[in-house]
Tab-separated table of C-alpha atoms in Angstrom:
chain	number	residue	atom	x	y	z
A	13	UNK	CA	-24.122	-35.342	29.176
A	14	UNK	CA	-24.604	-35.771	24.885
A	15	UNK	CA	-27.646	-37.200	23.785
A	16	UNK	CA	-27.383	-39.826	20.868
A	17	UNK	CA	-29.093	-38.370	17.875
A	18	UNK	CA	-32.526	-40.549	18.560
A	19	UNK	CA	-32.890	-38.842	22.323
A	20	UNK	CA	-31.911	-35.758	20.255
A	21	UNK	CA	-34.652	-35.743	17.799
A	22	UNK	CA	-37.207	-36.680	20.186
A	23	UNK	CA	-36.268	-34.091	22.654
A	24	UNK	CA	-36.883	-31.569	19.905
A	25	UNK	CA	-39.918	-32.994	19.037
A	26	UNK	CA	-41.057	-32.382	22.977
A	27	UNK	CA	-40.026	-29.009	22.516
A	28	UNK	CA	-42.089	-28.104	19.567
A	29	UNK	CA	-45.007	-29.955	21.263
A	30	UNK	CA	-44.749	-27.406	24.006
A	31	UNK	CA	-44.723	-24.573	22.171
A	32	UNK	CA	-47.354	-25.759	20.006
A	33	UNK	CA	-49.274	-25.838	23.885
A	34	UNK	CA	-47.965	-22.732	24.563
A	35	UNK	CA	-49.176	-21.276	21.427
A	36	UNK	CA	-52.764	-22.690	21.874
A	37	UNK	CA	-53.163	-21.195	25.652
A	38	UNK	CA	-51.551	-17.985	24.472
A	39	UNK	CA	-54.412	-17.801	21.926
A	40	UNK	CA	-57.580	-19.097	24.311
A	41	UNK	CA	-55.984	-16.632	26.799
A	42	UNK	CA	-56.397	-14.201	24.362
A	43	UNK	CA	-60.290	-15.036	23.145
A	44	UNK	CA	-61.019	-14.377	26.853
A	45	UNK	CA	-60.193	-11.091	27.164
A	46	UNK	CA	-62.211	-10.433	24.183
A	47	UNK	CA	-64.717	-12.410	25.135
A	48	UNK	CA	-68.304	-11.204	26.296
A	49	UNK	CA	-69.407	-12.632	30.285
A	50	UNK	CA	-71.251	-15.801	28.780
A	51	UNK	CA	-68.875	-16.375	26.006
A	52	UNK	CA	-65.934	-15.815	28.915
A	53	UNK	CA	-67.097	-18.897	31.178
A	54	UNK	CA	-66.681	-21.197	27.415
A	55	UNK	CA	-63.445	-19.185	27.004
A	56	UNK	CA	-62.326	-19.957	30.487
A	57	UNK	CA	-62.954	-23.749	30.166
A	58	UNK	CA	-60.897	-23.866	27.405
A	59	UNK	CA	-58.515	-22.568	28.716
A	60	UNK	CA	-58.263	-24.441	31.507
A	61	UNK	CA	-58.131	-27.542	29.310
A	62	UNK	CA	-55.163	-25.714	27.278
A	63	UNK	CA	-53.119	-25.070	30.686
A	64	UNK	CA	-53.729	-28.782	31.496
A	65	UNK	CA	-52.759	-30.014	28.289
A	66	UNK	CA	-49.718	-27.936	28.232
A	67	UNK	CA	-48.971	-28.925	32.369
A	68	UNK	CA	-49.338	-32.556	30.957
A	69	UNK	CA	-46.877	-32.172	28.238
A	70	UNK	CA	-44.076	-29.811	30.446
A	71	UNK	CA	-44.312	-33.014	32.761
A	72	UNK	CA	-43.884	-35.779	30.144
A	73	UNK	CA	-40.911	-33.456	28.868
A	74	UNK	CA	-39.558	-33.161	32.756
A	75	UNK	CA	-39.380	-37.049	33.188
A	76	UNK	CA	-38.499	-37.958	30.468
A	77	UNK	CA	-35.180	-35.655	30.473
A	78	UNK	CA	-34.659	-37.603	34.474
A	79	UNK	CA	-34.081	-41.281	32.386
């Protein structure tokens, strides 16, 4: 199946959204295991909101690519 160059560009553009996610959690993940106990429970509620963000945008990507 080709894509026309419009589903093209925005396919890309989903793709460097969810890296950009990826990136984000990669780095919260890493402030947690740096992080002291009190500091960890912040950490670990950001991160949870960067793993939803990033489940959010991996789905988005997934139905979009079914149209």
């Amino acid at each position: 199946m080709r894509m026309n160059a419009a589903a093209r560009a925005a396919y890309q553009q989903q793709i460097k959204d969810l890296r950009a996610s990826r990136d984000a959690a990669q780095k919260t993940f890493q402030e947690i295991l740096v992080a002291s106990e009190s500091a960890g429970e912040q950490m670990q509620r950001g991160m949870k909101t960067a793993w939803e963000t990033m489940q959010k945008a991996l789905e988005k990507v997934s139905s979009d690519l079914r149209k």
